[in-house]
PDB file of C-alpha atoms in Angstrom:
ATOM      1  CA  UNK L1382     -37.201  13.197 -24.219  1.00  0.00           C
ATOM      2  CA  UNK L1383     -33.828  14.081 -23.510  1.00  0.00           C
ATOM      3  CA  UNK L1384     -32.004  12.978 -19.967  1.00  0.00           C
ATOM      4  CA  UNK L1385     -28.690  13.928 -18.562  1.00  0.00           C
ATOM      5  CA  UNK L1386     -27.416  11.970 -15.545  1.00  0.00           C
ATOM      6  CA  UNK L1387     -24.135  12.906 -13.770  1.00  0.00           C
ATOM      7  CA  UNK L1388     -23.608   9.825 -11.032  1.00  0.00           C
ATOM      8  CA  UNK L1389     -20.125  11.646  -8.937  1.00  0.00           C
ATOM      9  CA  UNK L1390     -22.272  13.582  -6.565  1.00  0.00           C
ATOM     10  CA  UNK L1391     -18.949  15.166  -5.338  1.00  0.00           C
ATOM     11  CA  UNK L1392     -14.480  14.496  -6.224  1.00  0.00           C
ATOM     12  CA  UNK L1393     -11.739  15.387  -4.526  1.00  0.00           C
ATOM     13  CA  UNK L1394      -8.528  16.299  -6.254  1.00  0.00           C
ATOM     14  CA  UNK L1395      -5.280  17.788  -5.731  1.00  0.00           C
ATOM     15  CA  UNK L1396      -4.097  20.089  -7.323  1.00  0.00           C
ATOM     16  CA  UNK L1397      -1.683  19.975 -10.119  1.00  0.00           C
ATOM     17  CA  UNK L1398      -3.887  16.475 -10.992  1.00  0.00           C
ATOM     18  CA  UNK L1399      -5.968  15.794 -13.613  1.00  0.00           C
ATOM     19  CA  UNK L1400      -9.699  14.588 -13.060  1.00  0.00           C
ATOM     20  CA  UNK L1401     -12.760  13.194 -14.830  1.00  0.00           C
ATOM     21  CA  UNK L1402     -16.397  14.216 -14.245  1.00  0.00           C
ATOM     22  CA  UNK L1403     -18.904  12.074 -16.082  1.00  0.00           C
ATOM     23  CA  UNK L1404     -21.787  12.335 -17.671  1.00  0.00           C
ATOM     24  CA  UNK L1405     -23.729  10.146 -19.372  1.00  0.00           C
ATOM     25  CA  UNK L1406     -27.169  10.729 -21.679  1.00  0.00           C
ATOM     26  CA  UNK L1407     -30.213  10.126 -23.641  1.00  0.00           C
ATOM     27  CA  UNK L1408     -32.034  11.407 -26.520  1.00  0.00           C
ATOM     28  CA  UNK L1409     -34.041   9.789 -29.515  1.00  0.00           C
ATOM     29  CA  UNK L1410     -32.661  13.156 -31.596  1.00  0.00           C
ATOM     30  CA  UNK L1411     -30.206  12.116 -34.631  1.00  0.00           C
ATOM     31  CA  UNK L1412     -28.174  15.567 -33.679  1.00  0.00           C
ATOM     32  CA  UNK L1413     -27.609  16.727 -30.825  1.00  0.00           C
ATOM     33  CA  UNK L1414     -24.952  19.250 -28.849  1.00  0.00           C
ATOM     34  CA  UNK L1415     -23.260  18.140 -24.954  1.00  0.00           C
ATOM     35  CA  UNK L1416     -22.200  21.393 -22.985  1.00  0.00           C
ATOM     36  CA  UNK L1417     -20.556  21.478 -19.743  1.00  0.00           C
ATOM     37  CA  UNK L1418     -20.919  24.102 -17.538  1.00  0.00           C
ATOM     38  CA  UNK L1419     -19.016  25.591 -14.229  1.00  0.00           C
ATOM     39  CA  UNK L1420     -20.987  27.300 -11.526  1.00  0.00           C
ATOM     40  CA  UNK L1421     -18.946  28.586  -8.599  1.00  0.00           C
ATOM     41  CA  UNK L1422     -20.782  29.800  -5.404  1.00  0.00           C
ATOM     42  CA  UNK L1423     -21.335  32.874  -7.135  1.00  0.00           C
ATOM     43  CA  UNK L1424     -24.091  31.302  -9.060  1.00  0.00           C
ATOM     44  CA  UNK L1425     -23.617  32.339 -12.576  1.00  0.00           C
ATOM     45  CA  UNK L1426     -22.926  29.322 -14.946  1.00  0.00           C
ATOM     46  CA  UNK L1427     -19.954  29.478 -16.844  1.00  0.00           C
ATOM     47  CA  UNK L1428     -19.515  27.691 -20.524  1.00  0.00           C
ATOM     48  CA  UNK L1429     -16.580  25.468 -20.818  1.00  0.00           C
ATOM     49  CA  UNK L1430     -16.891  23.168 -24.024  1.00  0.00           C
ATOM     50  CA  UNK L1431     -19.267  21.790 -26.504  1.00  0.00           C
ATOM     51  CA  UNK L1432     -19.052  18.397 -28.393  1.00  0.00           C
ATOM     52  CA  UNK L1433     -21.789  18.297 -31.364  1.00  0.00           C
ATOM     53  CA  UNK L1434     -23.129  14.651 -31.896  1.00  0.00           C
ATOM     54  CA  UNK L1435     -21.678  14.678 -35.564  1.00  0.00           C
ATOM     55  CA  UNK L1436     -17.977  16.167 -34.365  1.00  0.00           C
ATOM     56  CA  UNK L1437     -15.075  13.206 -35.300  1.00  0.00           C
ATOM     57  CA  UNK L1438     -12.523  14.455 -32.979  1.00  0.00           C
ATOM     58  CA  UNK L1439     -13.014  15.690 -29.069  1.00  0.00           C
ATOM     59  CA  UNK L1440     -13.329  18.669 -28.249  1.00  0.00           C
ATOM     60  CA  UNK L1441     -10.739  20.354 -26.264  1.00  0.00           C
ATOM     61  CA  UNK L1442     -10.488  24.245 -24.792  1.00  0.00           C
ATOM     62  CA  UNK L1443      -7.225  24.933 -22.947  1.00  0.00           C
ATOM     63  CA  UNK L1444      -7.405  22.541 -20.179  1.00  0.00           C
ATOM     64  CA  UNK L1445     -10.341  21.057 -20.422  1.00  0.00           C
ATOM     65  CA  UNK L1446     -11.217  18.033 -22.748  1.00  0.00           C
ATOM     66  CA  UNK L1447     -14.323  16.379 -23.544  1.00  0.00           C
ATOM     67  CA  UNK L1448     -13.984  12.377 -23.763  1.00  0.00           C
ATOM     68  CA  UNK L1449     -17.156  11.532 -26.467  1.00  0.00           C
ATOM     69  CA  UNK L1450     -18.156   7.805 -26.782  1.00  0.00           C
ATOM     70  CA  UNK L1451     -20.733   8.104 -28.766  1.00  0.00           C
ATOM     71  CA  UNK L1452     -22.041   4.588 -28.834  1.00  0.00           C
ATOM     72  CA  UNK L1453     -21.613   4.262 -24.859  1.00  0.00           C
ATOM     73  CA  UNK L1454     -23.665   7.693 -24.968  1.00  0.00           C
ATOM     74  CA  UNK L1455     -21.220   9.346 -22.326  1.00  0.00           C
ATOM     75  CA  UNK L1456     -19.780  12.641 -22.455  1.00  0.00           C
ATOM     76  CA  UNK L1457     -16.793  12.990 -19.495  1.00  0.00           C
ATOM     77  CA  UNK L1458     -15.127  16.170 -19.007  1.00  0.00           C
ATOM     78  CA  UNK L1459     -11.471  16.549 -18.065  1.00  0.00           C
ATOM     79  CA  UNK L1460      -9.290  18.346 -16.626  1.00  0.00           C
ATOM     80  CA  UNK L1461      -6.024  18.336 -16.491  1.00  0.00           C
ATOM     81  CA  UNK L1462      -3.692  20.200 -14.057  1.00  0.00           C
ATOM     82  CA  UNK L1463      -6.026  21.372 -11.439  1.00  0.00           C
ATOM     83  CA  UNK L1464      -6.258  24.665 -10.043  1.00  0.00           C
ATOM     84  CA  UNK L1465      -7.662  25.632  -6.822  1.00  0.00           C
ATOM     85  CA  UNK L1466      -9.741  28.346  -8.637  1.00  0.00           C
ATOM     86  CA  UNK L1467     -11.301  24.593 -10.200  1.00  0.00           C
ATOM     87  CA  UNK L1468     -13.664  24.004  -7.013  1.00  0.00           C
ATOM     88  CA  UNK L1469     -16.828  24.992  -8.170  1.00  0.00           C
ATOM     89  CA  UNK L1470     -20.306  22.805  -9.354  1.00  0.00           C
ATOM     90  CA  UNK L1471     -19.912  21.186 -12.786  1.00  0.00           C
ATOM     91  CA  UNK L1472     -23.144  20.635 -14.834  1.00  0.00           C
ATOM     92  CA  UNK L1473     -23.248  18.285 -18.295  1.00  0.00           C
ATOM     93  CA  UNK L1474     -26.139  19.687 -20.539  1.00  0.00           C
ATOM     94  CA  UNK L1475     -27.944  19.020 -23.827  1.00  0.00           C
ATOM     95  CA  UNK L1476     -30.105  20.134 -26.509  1.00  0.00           C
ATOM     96  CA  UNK L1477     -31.063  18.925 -29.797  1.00  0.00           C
ATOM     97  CA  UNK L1478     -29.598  20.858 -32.806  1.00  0.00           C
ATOM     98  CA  UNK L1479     -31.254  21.818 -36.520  1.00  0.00           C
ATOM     99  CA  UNK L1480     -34.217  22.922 -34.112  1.00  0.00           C
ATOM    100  CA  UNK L1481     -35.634  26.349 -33.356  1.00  0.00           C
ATOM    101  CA  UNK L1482     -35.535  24.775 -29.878  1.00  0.00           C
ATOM    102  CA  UNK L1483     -32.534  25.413 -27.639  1.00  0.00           C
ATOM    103  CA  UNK L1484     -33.906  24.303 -24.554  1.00  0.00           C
ATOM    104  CA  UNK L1485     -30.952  22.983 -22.735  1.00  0.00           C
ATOM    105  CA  UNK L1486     -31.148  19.653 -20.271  1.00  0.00           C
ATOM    106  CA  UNK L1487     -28.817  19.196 -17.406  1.00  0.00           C
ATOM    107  CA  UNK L1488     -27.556  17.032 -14.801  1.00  0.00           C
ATOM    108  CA  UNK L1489     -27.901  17.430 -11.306  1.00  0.00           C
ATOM    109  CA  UNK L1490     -24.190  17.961 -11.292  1.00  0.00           C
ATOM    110  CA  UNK L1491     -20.905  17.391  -9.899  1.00  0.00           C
ATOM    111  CA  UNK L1492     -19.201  19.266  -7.023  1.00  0.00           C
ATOM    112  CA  UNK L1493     -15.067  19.074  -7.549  1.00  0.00           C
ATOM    113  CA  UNK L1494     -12.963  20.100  -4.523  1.00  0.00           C
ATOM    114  CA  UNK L1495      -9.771  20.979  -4.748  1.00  0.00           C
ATOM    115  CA  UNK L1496      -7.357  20.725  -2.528  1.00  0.00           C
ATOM    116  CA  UNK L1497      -3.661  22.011  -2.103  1.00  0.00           C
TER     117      UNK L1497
ATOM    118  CA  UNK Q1162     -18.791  43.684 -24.456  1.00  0.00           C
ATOM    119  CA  UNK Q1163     -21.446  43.156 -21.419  1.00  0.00           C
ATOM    120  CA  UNK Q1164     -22.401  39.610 -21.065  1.00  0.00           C
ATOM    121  CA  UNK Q1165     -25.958  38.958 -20.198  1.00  0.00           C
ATOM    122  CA  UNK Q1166     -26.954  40.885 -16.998  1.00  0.00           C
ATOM    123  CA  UNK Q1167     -29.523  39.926 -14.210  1.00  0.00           C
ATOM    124  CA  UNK Q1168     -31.711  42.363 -11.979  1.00  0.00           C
ATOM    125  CA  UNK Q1169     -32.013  42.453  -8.794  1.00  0.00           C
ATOM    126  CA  UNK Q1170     -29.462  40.114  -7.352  1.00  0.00           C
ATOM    127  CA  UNK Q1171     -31.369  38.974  -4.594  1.00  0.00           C
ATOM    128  CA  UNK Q1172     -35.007  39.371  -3.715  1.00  0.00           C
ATOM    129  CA  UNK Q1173     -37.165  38.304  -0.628  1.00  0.00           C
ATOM    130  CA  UNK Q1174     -40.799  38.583  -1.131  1.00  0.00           C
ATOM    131  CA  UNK Q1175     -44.356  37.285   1.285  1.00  0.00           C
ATOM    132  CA  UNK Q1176     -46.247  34.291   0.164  1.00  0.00           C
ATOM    133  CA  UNK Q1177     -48.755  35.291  -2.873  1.00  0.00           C
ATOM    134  CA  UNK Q1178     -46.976  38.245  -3.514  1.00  0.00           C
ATOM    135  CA  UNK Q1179     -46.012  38.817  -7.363  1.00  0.00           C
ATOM    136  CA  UNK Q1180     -42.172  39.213  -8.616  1.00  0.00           C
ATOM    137  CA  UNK Q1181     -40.931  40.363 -12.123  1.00  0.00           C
ATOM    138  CA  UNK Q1182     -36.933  39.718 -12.511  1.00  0.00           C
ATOM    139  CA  UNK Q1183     -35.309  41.598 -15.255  1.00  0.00           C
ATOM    140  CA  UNK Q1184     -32.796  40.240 -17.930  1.00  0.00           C
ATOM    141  CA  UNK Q1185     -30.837  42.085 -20.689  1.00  0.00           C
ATOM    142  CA  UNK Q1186     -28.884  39.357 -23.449  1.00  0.00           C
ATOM    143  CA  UNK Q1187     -25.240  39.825 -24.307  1.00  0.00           C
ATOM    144  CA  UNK Q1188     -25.029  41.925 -27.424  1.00  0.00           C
ATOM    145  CA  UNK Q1189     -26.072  40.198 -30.803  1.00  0.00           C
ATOM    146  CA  UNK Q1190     -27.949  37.807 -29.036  1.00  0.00           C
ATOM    147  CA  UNK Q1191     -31.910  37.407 -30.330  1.00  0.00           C
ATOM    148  CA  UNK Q1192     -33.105  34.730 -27.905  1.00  0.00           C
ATOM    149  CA  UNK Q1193     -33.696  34.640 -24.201  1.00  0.00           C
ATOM    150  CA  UNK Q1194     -34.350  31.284 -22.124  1.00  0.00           C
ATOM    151  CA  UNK Q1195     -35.142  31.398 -18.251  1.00  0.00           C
ATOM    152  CA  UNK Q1196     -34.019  28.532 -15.933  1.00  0.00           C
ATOM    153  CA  UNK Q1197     -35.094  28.105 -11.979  1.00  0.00           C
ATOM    154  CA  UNK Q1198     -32.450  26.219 -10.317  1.00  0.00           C
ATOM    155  CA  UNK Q1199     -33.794  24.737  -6.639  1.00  0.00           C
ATOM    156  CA  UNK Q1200     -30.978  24.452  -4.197  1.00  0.00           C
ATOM    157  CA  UNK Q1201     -28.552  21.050  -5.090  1.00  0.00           C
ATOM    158  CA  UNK Q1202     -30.120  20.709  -8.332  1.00  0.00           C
ATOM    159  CA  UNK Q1203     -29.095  21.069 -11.955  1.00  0.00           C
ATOM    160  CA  UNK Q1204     -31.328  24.105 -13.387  1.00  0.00           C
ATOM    161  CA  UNK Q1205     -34.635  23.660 -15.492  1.00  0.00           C
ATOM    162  CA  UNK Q1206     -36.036  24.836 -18.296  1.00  0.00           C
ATOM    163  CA  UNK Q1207     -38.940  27.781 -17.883  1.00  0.00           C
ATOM    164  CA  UNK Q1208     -39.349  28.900 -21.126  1.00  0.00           C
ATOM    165  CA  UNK Q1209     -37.738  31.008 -24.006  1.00  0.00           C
ATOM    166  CA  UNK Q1210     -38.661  34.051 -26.032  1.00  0.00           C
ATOM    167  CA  UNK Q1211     -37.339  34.902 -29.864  1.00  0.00           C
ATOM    168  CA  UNK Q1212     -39.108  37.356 -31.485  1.00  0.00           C
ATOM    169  CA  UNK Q1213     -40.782  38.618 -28.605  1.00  0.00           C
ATOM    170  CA  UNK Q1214     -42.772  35.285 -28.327  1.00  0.00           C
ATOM    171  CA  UNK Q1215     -42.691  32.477 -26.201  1.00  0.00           C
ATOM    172  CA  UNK Q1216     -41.645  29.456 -28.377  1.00  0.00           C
ATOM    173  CA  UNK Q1217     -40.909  26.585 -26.115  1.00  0.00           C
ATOM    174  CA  UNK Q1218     -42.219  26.030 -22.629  1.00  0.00           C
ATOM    175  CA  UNK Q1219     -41.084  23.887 -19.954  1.00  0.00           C
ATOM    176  CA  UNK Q1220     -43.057  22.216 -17.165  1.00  0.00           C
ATOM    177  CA  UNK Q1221     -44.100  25.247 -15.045  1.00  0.00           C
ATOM    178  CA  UNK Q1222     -48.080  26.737 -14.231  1.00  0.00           C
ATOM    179  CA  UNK Q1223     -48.988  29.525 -15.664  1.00  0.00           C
ATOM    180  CA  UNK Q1224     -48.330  31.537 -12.698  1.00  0.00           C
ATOM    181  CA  UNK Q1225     -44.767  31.550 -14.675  1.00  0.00           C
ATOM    182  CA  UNK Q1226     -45.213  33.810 -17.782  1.00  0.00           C
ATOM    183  CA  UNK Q1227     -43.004  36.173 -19.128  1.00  0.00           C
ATOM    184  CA  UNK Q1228     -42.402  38.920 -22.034  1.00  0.00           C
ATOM    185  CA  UNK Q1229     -39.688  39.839 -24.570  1.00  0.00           C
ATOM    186  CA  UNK Q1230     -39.353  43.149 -25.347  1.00  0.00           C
ATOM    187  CA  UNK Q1231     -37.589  44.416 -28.971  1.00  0.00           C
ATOM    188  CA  UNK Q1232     -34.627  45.091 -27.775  1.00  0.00           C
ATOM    189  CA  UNK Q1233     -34.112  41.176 -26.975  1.00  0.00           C
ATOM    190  CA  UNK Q1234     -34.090  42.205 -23.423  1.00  0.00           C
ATOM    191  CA  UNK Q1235     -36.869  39.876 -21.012  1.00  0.00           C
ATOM    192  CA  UNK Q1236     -38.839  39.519 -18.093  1.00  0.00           C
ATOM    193  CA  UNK Q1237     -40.065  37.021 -15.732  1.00  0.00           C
ATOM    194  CA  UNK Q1238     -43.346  37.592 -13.800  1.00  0.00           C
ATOM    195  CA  UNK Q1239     -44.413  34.924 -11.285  1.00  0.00           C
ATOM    196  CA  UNK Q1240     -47.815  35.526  -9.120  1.00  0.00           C
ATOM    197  CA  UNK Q1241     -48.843  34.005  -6.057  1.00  0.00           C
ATOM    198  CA  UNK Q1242     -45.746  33.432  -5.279  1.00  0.00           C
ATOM    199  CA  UNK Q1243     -45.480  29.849  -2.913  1.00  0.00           C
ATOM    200  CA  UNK Q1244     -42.700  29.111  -0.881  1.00  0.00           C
ATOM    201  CA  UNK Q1245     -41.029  26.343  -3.202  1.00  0.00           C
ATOM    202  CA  UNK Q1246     -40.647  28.884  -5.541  1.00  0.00           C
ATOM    203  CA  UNK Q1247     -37.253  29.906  -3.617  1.00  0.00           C
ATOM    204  CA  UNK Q1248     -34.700  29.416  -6.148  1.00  0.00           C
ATOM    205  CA  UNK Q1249     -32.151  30.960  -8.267  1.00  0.00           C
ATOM    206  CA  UNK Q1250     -33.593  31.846 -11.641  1.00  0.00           C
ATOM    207  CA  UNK Q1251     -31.205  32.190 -14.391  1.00  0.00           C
ATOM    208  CA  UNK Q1252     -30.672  33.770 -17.424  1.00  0.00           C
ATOM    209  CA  UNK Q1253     -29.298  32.618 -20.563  1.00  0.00           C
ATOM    210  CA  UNK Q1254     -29.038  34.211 -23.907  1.00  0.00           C
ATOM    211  CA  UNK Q1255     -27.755  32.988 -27.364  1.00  0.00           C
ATOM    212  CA  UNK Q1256     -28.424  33.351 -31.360  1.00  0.00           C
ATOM    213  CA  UNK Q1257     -31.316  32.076 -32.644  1.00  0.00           C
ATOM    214  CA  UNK Q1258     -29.688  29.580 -35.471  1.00  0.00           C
ATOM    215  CA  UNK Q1259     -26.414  27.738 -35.261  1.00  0.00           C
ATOM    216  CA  UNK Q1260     -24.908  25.220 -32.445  1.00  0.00           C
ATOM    217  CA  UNK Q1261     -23.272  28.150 -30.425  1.00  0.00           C
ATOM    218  CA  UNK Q1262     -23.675  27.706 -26.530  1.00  0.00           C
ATOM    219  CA  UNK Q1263     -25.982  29.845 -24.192  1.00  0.00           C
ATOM    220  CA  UNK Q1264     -24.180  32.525 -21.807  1.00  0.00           C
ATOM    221  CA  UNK Q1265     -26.296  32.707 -18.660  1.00  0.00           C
ATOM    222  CA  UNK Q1266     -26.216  35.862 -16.402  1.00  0.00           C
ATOM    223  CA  UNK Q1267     -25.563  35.396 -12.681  1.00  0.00           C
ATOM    224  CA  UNK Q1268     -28.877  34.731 -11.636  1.00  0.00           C
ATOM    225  CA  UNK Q1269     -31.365  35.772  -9.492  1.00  0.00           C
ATOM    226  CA  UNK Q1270     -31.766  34.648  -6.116  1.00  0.00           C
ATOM    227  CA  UNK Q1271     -35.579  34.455  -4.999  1.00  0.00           C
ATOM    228  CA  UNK Q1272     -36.499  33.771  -1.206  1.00  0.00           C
ATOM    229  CA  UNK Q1273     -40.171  33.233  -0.625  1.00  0.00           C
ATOM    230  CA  UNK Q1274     -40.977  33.655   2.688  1.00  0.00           C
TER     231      UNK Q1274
END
């Protein structure tokens, strides 16, 4: 079984600052992806990086980074130089890969606020 | 390119009443999952269709059940409806093979009243 657990059940932040969500999870599976997610009030969820279990380097996408400690099975996204348009729900997710199976587990999330 | 679209929106229906929500994939994509996502919590898995068959299942009674049609497109029936069914049910759509992410649709917001 696979479990996701995001601890920061809300951060504040100014703007112009950088900030760290974390996420931290288990799995028995050898190979496995980490996804995070944005959902703003609008509801749809909105991809923002992926870190495969077997990837060297972090992943990065513009201004978002994913911090991968693979031993400490954690998983922390950040983001540097926040934007207001940042405030939103953040969700850390996971499946196993080299399955058929792409059923994704998340986190119960983190809500960032940001402020001016 | 249209990403993965959700119909309806929103959608109130009566205790034991029956809902089907409607969901067509972003183009190219072969495999449709469906997520309910209670209010303050992180979504969950309902199932998800490739090849118009259901190939994984999450915890949910069969009232859940759903179809995939051959155009990739899918839909999600739930019967006697009960009122902690309220949720938004999601969307998500991505290829079959490979380690590329899901793109969910904007979800469906069910009241149950």
């Amino acid at each position: 079984a696979q479990k996701i657990t995001q601890t920061q059940p809300g951060m504040f932040v100014q703007e112009k600052e950088a900030v760290t969500l974390d996420c931290t999870y288990d799995t028995s599976d050898q190979s496995y992806g980490l996804f995070w997610y944005k959902q703003p009030s609008s509801g749809e969820m909105i991809f923002l990086i992926y870190q495969g279990s077997y990837d060297e380097q972090n992943a990065t996408e513009g201004r978002y980074s994913l911090n991968f400690q693979k031993a400490r099975k954690s998983a922390n996204l950040v983001i540097s130089a926040s934007q207001l348009g940042d405030s939103a729900m953040y969700f850390c997710a996971m499946r196993p890969l080299n399955t058929g199976f792409q059923k994704l587990v998340f986190g119960t999330g983190t809500r960032l606020l940001v402020s001016p | 390119d249209a990403g993965v679209t959700q119909s309806p929106t929103h959608l109130i229906k009566t205790r034991g009443q029956q809902v089907t929500l409607r969901c067509s994939p972003k183009s190219g994509h072969d495999t449709v999952s469906w997520y309910q996502q209670a209010l303050g919590q992180g979504p969950q898995f309902i199932f998800q269709y490739y090849e118009e068959e259901e190939r994984q299942r999450g915890n949910f009674p069969d009232r859940f059940s759903g179809h995939q049609f051959p155009n990739y497109s899918s839909e999600l029936n739930v019967n006697a409806l009960l009122l902690g069914d309220s949720a938004l049910y999601l969307c998500a759509s991505s290829y079959s093979t490979g380690t590329t992410e899901a793109f969910f649709g904007q979800g469906t917001r069910l009241t149950v009243v």
